[in-house]
Each structure stands twice: as structure tokens, then as C-alpha cells.
Amino acid sequence: MYSAAVRQQALDLINSGSSLRSVSMSTGITRSTLREWRANPEKAQAARAHCPRCGDDPALPEPRADYAYLLGLYLGDGCVSVGGNPSKGVWKLRIICGDAWPGLIEECVRAMQAVRPTSKVMLQQKPGCQEVASYSRHWPCLFPQHGPGKKHLRLIELQPWQQIILTEHSGHFVRGLFHSDGYRGLNRVRRVLPDGEHWYEYPRYLFSNKSRDILGLCGAALDRLEVEWRFARPDVISVAKREAGARLDAFVGPKY
Ligand SMILES: [Zn+2]
């Protein structure tokens, strides 16, 4: 497997008129491989677009807002596992979305497709839910938190490059977290004023997860968004104050 930069360099040389023989000698790539790239430039270009992380010059995955949302979904309730024959090195990213929220299924499909445009997103009906999945060699590059066993039984730590994205896109990240493992309901409060009794409703959010690390990431993102929160239980984050719920509505809102 040649890196993106090497492919590009070889294609540039071929396109500028150098012979396959001289390109082969200067790059060390066999002439048969170069011939294949020359015959299928689209395929070579698609391969070139492959991974933002494991090439010679790592970049941030794009679009970053979609990546932040997908990371939230993945940490909330997703999984990266070996897809098919382990010797092929292909991985499967899987996110379960309830049938009750067709809008969320669509949003998940769209983000997964945007982050890995060369991998087809597949839907599979399960009891009461859809499994949204995509196969790629590079899911572990994009979600280095993957590993054997349950997420709450291992350390979940972000890489510095993920932290850069989350600092920019905390809202999309918490949207992903709350869409996968969260709940939004309404608090009703009664106030007695001089003109009589009034009932007010305002949104209240809960995010439950067994991983202390993931709860910590959720809390830190809420802090960045200046949304007040507290632990309702050791494994549940609650956003219950009126201003805080209203503020989080701007980023998450009702499931749909
Ligand atoms: Zn990669």
C-alpha cells in the first residue's frame, strides 16, 4: 500500500510526461503498478483520498463538524470491530439508532458518509433499531479509542488532534453524545404569582454512560459550551437548570 503523497508524486511525474521506466527508477514503484495507476487515474485518485491520519502528512479528518458528531455517537454507543476476514485488515464502524427517531438515523448516515466518502454506509434492520455501518481500513485511524472489550473497562483518552477538533466543535460532539446515550425531557415547575398559578416547562437533559472517561469528556465539552451540569448519579450527567437546558437546546434539541 503506497501512501497518498507517494501516489500523487508518481501520478504527477507520469502526467508531466516522464516515462514509466524513469518514474519507476526514481520512485521504486514497479512499472506494472504505475501502468495500473495510469490506466485508472480515478481509482488511484480515490485511493489517494484515503486516510487523513495514516499518510505521510497527517491532517485532521474533514468535515470536522461531522467528525465531532460521529465521535460523539461512537463514544456514546458505537463500536469499531474487525469486519469479515481479519487478514484483510478491514474494520467496521457500527452505530445503533432507534427506529423511533428517523431523523437521527439520517443524520448518522450523513455524517458517516461525509467522514469516509469512499466507504458505502449500510443500514440493517434489527429489532426496534437500525444498525448503521461502514467498512474501512481506516476506522481505527479515525477512532484510536477502539480496542477489545467494553469502553468502560478500558482507558478512553483523546489524541491531541481530536482535542483540536472538539475545541472547535464541542456543540457537534455533545450533540452526538446526547443523540446516542442521552435523554431530553421537560421539567414542569409551578409558580404562584399575584395573578395566580403558573406552570412553566423547560428542557432537561440526561446523559448516561458507564465510562468515567466518556462522562469526563462530556462534562468538559459542556464546560466549553458554558452549559451548567452536575452528576445526577455517578454514571449520569444532568443538565437541569432552566438557562442550561435552553442553552443546550441550541446544540442538541429534541430527538426527531
Ligand atoms: Zn488510516
mmCIF file of C-alpha atoms and ligand atoms in Angstrom:
data_model
loop_
_atom_site.group_PDB
_atom_site.id
_atom_site.type_symbol
_atom_site.label_atom_id
_atom_site.label_comp_id
_atom_site.label_asym_id
_atom_site.label_seq_id
_atom_site.Cartn_x
_atom_site.Cartn_y
_atom_site.Cartn_z
ATOM 1 C CA MET A 1 0.000 0.000 0.000
ATOM 2 C CA TYR A 2 1.521 3.286 -1.097
ATOM 3 C CA SER A 3 0.927 6.471 0.815
ATOM 4 C CA ALA A 4 -1.087 9.354 -0.570
ATOM 5 C CA ALA A 5 1.990 11.507 -1.098
ATOM 6 C CA VAL A 6 3.890 8.786 -2.993
ATOM 7 C CA ARG A 7 0.906 8.091 -5.279
ATOM 8 C CA GLN A 8 0.469 11.763 -6.006
ATOM 9 C CA GLN A 9 4.145 12.274 -6.753
ATOM 10 C CA ALA A 10 4.193 9.323 -9.179
ATOM 11 C CA LEU A 11 0.994 10.482 -10.911
ATOM 12 C CA ASP A 12 2.389 13.998 -11.243
ATOM 13 C CA LEU A 13 5.555 12.646 -12.850
ATOM 14 C CA ILE A 14 3.573 10.481 -15.277
ATOM 15 C CA ASN A 15 1.276 13.384 -16.143
ATOM 16 C CA SER A 16 4.233 15.652 -16.794
ATOM 17 C CA GLY A 17 5.399 13.239 -19.482
ATOM 18 C CA SER A 18 8.080 11.169 -17.742
ATOM 19 C CA SER A 19 8.336 7.584 -18.941
ATOM 20 C CA LEU A 20 7.110 4.771 -16.723
ATOM 21 C CA ARG A 21 10.643 3.441 -16.696
ATOM 22 C CA SER A 22 12.151 6.652 -15.347
ATOM 23 C CA VAL A 23 9.319 7.131 -12.813
ATOM 24 C CA SER A 24 9.795 3.548 -11.691
ATOM 25 C CA MET A 25 13.503 4.088 -11.248
ATOM 26 C CA SER A 26 13.126 7.315 -9.319
ATOM 27 C CA THR A 27 10.288 6.133 -7.050
ATOM 28 C CA GLY A 28 10.956 2.415 -6.694
ATOM 29 C CA ILE A 29 7.364 1.621 -7.708
ATOM 30 C CA THR A 30 7.077 -1.237 -10.208
ATOM 31 C CA ARG A 31 6.148 -0.357 -13.756
ATOM 32 C CA SER A 32 3.092 -2.630 -13.619
ATOM 33 C CA THR A 33 1.714 -0.669 -10.655
ATOM 34 C CA LEU A 34 2.419 2.633 -12.416
ATOM 35 C CA ARG A 35 0.723 1.331 -15.562
ATOM 36 C CA GLU A 36 -2.342 0.432 -13.496
ATOM 37 C CA TRP A 37 -2.478 3.915 -11.972
ATOM 38 C CA ARG A 38 -2.080 5.491 -15.406
ATOM 39 C CA ALA A 39 -4.915 3.338 -16.800
ATOM 40 C CA ASN A 40 -7.205 4.007 -13.819
ATOM 41 C CA PRO A 41 -6.430 7.518 -12.642
ATOM 42 C CA GLU A 42 -9.809 7.714 -10.903
ATOM 43 C CA LYS A 43 -9.070 4.648 -8.854
ATOM 44 C CA ALA A 44 -5.650 5.990 -7.980
ATOM 45 C CA GLN A 45 -7.209 9.333 -7.057
ATOM 46 C CA ALA A 46 -9.819 7.636 -4.873
ATOM 47 C CA ALA A 47 -7.110 5.670 -3.144
ATOM 48 C CA ARG A 48 -5.165 8.873 -2.784
ATOM 49 C CA ALA A 49 -8.068 10.431 -0.897
ATOM 50 C CA HIS A 50 -7.957 7.623 1.549
ATOM 51 C CA CYS A 51 -6.885 8.408 5.073
ATOM 52 C CA PRO A 52 -6.214 11.795 6.620
ATOM 53 C CA ARG A 53 -4.375 10.181 9.525
ATOM 54 C CA CYS A 54 -2.016 7.436 8.376
ATOM 55 C CA GLY A 55 -0.465 9.151 5.333
ATOM 56 C CA ASP A 56 2.941 10.821 5.318
ATOM 57 C CA ASP A 57 1.466 14.134 6.280
ATOM 58 C CA PRO A 58 -1.370 13.551 8.793
ATOM 59 C CA ALA A 59 -4.210 16.043 8.673
ATOM 60 C CA LEU A 60 -7.461 16.467 10.555
ATOM 61 C CA PRO A 61 -10.427 14.472 9.249
ATOM 62 C CA GLU A 62 -12.932 16.561 7.332
ATOM 63 C CA PRO A 63 -15.596 17.836 7.595
ATOM 64 C CA ARG A 64 -14.608 18.473 11.184
ATOM 65 C CA ALA A 65 -18.117 19.187 12.477
ATOM 66 C CA ASP A 66 -19.311 15.831 11.097
ATOM 67 C CA TYR A 67 -16.293 14.109 12.592
ATOM 68 C CA ALA A 68 -17.032 15.651 16.023
ATOM 69 C CA TYR A 69 -20.655 14.485 15.782
ATOM 70 C CA LEU A 70 -19.634 10.982 14.701
ATOM 71 C CA LEU A 71 -17.071 10.798 17.522
ATOM 72 C CA GLY A 72 -19.869 11.658 19.972
ATOM 73 C CA LEU A 73 -22.080 8.922 18.521
ATOM 74 C CA TYR A 74 -19.211 6.448 18.559
ATOM 75 C CA LEU A 75 -18.186 7.161 22.157
ATOM 76 C CA GLY A 76 -21.821 7.212 23.265
ATOM 77 C CA ASP A 77 -22.904 3.937 21.774
ATOM 78 C CA GLY A 78 -20.812 2.867 18.786
ATOM 79 C CA CYS A 79 -18.271 0.210 18.132
ATOM 80 C CA VAL A 80 -15.313 -0.458 15.840
ATOM 81 C CA SER A 81 -14.620 -4.140 15.267
ATOM 82 C CA VAL A 82 -12.909 -6.370 12.728
ATOM 83 C CA GLY A 83 -15.088 -6.584 9.619
ATOM 84 C CA GLY A 84 -15.053 -10.003 7.998
ATOM 85 C CA ASN A 85 -11.792 -11.835 7.415
ATOM 86 C CA PRO A 86 -9.210 -10.456 9.917
ATOM 87 C CA SER A 87 -6.339 -10.960 7.428
ATOM 88 C CA LYS A 88 -7.845 -8.291 5.160
ATOM 89 C CA GLY A 89 -7.427 -5.549 7.741
ATOM 90 C CA VAL A 90 -10.885 -4.096 7.202
ATOM 91 C CA TRP A 91 -12.816 -2.622 10.116
ATOM 92 C CA LYS A 92 -16.469 -1.999 10.688
ATOM 93 C CA LEU A 93 -17.857 1.076 12.406
ATOM 94 C CA ARG A 94 -21.293 0.383 13.800
ATOM 95 C CA ILE A 95 -23.787 2.705 15.413
ATOM 96 C CA ILE A 96 -27.206 1.604 16.590
ATOM 97 C CA CYS A 97 -30.065 4.076 16.045
ATOM 98 C CA GLY A 98 -33.579 3.532 17.376
ATOM 99 C CA ASP A 99 -36.416 3.250 14.822
ATOM 100 C CA ALA A 100 -38.313 5.860 16.827
ATOM 101 C CA TRP A 101 -36.002 8.631 15.579
ATOM 102 C CA PRO A 102 -35.743 8.512 11.763
ATOM 103 C CA GLY A 103 -34.125 11.962 11.704
ATOM 104 C CA LEU A 104 -31.273 10.727 13.867
ATOM 105 C CA ILE A 105 -30.738 7.712 11.594
ATOM 106 C CA GLU A 106 -30.457 10.078 8.639
ATOM 107 C CA GLU A 107 -28.073 12.369 10.469
ATOM 108 C CA CYS A 108 -25.875 9.435 11.470
ATOM 109 C CA VAL A 109 -25.780 8.100 7.887
ATOM 110 C CA ARG A 110 -24.931 11.528 6.538
ATOM 111 C CA ALA A 111 -22.065 12.127 8.994
ATOM 112 C CA MET A 112 -20.602 8.642 8.458
ATOM 113 C CA GLN A 113 -20.712 9.122 4.692
ATOM 114 C CA ALA A 114 -19.172 12.591 4.905
ATOM 115 C CA VAL A 115 -16.243 11.452 7.043
ATOM 116 C CA ARG A 116 -15.448 8.404 4.829
ATOM 117 C CA PRO A 117 -16.873 9.335 1.413
ATOM 118 C CA THR A 118 -15.194 6.355 -0.280
ATOM 119 C CA SER A 119 -16.924 3.815 2.001
ATOM 120 C CA LYS A 120 -20.550 2.909 1.495
ATOM 121 C CA VAL A 121 -22.840 3.319 4.508
ATOM 122 C CA MET A 122 -25.167 0.387 5.082
ATOM 123 C CA LEU A 123 -28.368 0.067 7.056
ATOM 124 C CA GLN A 124 -29.516 -3.142 8.602
ATOM 125 C CA GLN A 125 -32.828 -3.567 10.372
ATOM 126 C CA LYS A 126 -32.591 -5.052 13.878
ATOM 127 C CA PRO A 127 -35.380 -5.433 16.427
ATOM 128 C CA GLY A 128 -36.541 -1.883 17.105
ATOM 129 C CA CYS A 129 -33.475 -0.248 15.630
ATOM 130 C CA GLN A 130 -31.250 0.208 12.617
ATOM 131 C CA GLU A 131 -27.607 -0.686 12.568
ATOM 132 C CA VAL A 132 -25.759 1.995 10.619
ATOM 133 C CA ALA A 133 -22.409 0.634 9.494
ATOM 134 C CA SER A 134 -19.496 1.306 7.206
ATOM 135 C CA TYR A 135 -16.397 -0.754 6.383
ATOM 136 C CA SER A 136 -12.967 0.820 6.059
ATOM 137 C CA ARG A 137 -9.341 0.049 6.813
ATOM 138 C CA HIS A 138 -9.098 3.410 8.468
ATOM 139 C CA TRP A 139 -11.746 3.494 11.185
ATOM 140 C CA PRO A 140 -9.051 2.702 13.790
ATOM 141 C CA CYS A 141 -7.017 5.669 12.492
ATOM 142 C CA LEU A 142 -10.054 7.914 12.925
ATOM 143 C CA PHE A 143 -11.190 6.405 16.231
ATOM 144 C CA PRO A 144 -7.996 5.380 18.019
ATOM 145 C CA GLN A 145 -10.106 4.752 21.156
ATOM 146 C CA HIS A 146 -11.165 1.435 19.674
ATOM 147 C CA GLY A 147 -9.972 -1.680 21.468
ATOM 148 C CA PRO A 148 -11.070 -5.032 22.773
ATOM 149 C CA GLY A 149 -13.719 -5.166 25.470
ATOM 150 C CA LYS A 150 -16.233 -2.645 26.719
ATOM 151 C CA LYS A 151 -15.366 1.037 26.660
ATOM 152 C CA HIS A 152 -15.967 1.476 30.383
ATOM 153 C CA LEU A 153 -13.401 -1.223 31.155
ATOM 154 C CA ARG A 154 -10.567 0.495 29.337
ATOM 155 C CA LEU A 155 -8.955 3.905 29.251
ATOM 156 C CA ILE A 156 -10.663 6.301 26.820
ATOM 157 C CA GLU A 157 -8.353 9.183 26.090
ATOM 158 C CA LEU A 158 -8.460 11.626 23.197
ATOM 159 C CA GLN A 159 -5.480 12.251 20.943
ATOM 160 C CA PRO A 160 -4.248 15.851 20.737
ATOM 161 C CA TRP A 161 -5.581 16.147 17.147
ATOM 162 C CA GLN A 162 -9.049 15.059 18.307
ATOM 163 C CA GLN A 163 -8.874 17.614 21.072
ATOM 164 C CA ILE A 164 -8.262 20.327 18.467
ATOM 165 C CA ILE A 165 -11.443 19.322 16.630
ATOM 166 C CA LEU A 166 -13.504 19.108 19.815
ATOM 167 C CA THR A 167 -12.370 22.529 20.959
ATOM 168 C CA GLU A 168 -13.732 23.927 17.687
ATOM 169 C CA HIS A 169 -16.834 21.744 17.549
ATOM 170 C CA SER A 170 -17.905 20.981 21.135
ATOM 171 C CA GLY A 171 -21.541 21.540 20.144
ATOM 172 C CA HIS A 172 -21.462 18.827 17.476
ATOM 173 C CA PHE A 173 -19.647 16.490 19.854
ATOM 174 C CA VAL A 174 -22.239 16.800 22.626
ATOM 175 C CA ARG A 175 -24.980 16.523 20.011
ATOM 176 C CA GLY A 176 -23.526 13.122 19.072
ATOM 177 C CA LEU A 177 -23.200 12.057 22.707
ATOM 178 C CA PHE A 178 -26.763 13.064 23.593
ATOM 179 C CA HIS A 179 -28.176 11.581 20.396
ATOM 180 C CA SER A 180 -26.705 8.202 21.240
ATOM 181 C CA ASP A 181 -26.799 7.944 25.007
ATOM 182 C CA GLY A 182 -28.850 10.890 26.067
ATOM 183 C CA TYR A 183 -32.350 11.813 27.026
ATOM 184 C CA ARG A 184 -34.242 15.088 26.716
ATOM 185 C CA GLY A 185 -37.406 15.657 28.663
ATOM 186 C CA LEU A 186 -39.345 18.559 30.055
ATOM 187 C CA ASN A 187 -39.330 19.818 33.610
ATOM 188 C CA ARG A 188 -42.610 21.297 34.771
ATOM 189 C CA VAL A 189 -42.474 23.791 37.573
ATOM 190 C CA ARG A 190 -45.301 25.582 39.336
ATOM 191 C CA ARG A 191 -45.054 29.207 40.383
ATOM 192 C CA VAL A 192 -47.689 31.077 42.334
ATOM 193 C CA LEU A 193 -47.675 34.736 41.367
ATOM 194 C CA PRO A 194 -50.024 37.572 42.438
ATOM 195 C CA ASP A 195 -52.182 36.881 39.366
ATOM 196 C CA GLY A 196 -52.473 33.199 40.120
ATOM 197 C CA GLU A 197 -50.797 29.881 39.477
ATOM 198 C CA HIS A 198 -48.427 29.427 36.520
ATOM 199 C CA TRP A 199 -46.808 26.337 35.096
ATOM 200 C CA TYR A 200 -43.532 26.577 33.244
ATOM 201 C CA GLU A 201 -41.863 23.927 31.158
ATOM 202 C CA TYR A 202 -38.237 23.807 30.250
ATOM 203 C CA PRO A 203 -35.924 21.182 28.769
ATOM 204 C CA ARG A 204 -33.887 18.894 30.924
ATOM 205 C CA TYR A 205 -31.143 16.607 29.663
ATOM 206 C CA LEU A 206 -29.559 13.418 30.951
ATOM 207 C CA PHE A 207 -26.514 11.650 29.580
ATOM 208 C CA SER A 208 -25.752 8.216 30.946
ATOM 209 C CA ASN A 209 -22.625 6.218 30.274
ATOM 210 C CA LYS A 210 -20.707 3.613 32.241
ATOM 211 C CA SER A 211 -17.304 5.031 31.299
ATOM 212 C CA ARG A 212 -15.940 7.643 33.701
ATOM 213 C CA ASP A 213 -13.654 8.841 30.905
ATOM 214 C CA ILE A 214 -16.528 9.423 28.486
ATOM 215 C CA LEU A 215 -18.553 11.189 31.185
ATOM 216 C CA GLY A 216 -15.482 13.362 31.759
ATOM 217 C CA LEU A 217 -15.278 14.229 28.048
ATOM 218 C CA CYS A 218 -18.975 15.104 28.046
ATOM 219 C CA GLY A 219 -18.569 17.317 31.126
ATOM 220 C CA ALA A 220 -15.535 19.082 29.652
ATOM 221 C CA ALA A 221 -17.398 19.782 26.395
ATOM 222 C CA LEU A 222 -20.396 21.151 28.344
ATOM 223 C CA ASP A 223 -17.972 23.393 30.270
ATOM 224 C CA ARG A 224 -16.597 24.732 26.987
ATOM 225 C CA LEU A 225 -20.144 25.465 25.858
ATOM 226 C CA GLU A 226 -20.821 27.126 29.224
ATOM 227 C CA VAL A 227 -23.682 24.762 29.963
ATOM 228 C CA GLU A 228 -24.051 24.115 33.696
ATOM 229 C CA TRP A 229 -24.248 20.434 34.609
ATOM 230 C CA ARG A 230 -23.883 18.065 37.522
ATOM 231 C CA PHE A 231 -23.776 14.364 38.218
ATOM 232 C CA ALA A 232 -27.293 13.114 38.985
ATOM 233 C CA ARG A 233 -25.763 9.702 39.713
ATOM 234 C CA PRO A 234 -22.161 8.516 39.347
ATOM 235 C CA ASP A 235 -22.951 7.398 35.783
ATOM 236 C CA VAL A 236 -25.429 10.105 34.779
ATOM 237 C CA ILE A 237 -24.787 13.721 33.841
ATOM 238 C CA SER A 238 -27.749 16.010 34.295
ATOM 239 C CA VAL A 239 -28.413 19.415 32.750
ATOM 240 C CA ALA A 240 -31.442 20.574 34.656
ATOM 241 C CA LYS A 241 -31.294 24.318 35.235
ATOM 242 C CA ARG A 242 -33.505 26.378 33.007
ATOM 243 C CA GLU A 243 -30.793 28.509 31.363
ATOM 244 C CA ALA A 244 -28.541 25.487 30.932
ATOM 245 C CA GLY A 245 -31.266 23.403 29.270
ATOM 246 C CA ALA A 246 -32.163 26.270 26.965
ATOM 247 C CA ARG A 247 -28.517 26.733 26.035
ATOM 248 C CA LEU A 248 -28.047 23.028 25.313
ATOM 249 C CA ASP A 249 -31.164 23.117 23.133
ATOM 250 C CA ALA A 250 -29.193 25.309 20.730
ATOM 251 C CA PHE A 251 -26.764 22.411 20.179
ATOM 252 C CA VAL A 252 -28.863 19.283 20.719
ATOM 253 C CA GLY A 253 -32.637 19.810 20.833
ATOM 254 C CA PRO A 254 -35.365 17.153 20.814
ATOM 255 C CA LYS A 255 -34.745 13.802 19.173
ATOM 256 C CA TYR A 256 -36.634 13.537 15.913
HETATM 257 ZN ZN ZN B 1 -5.568 5.385 8.033
#
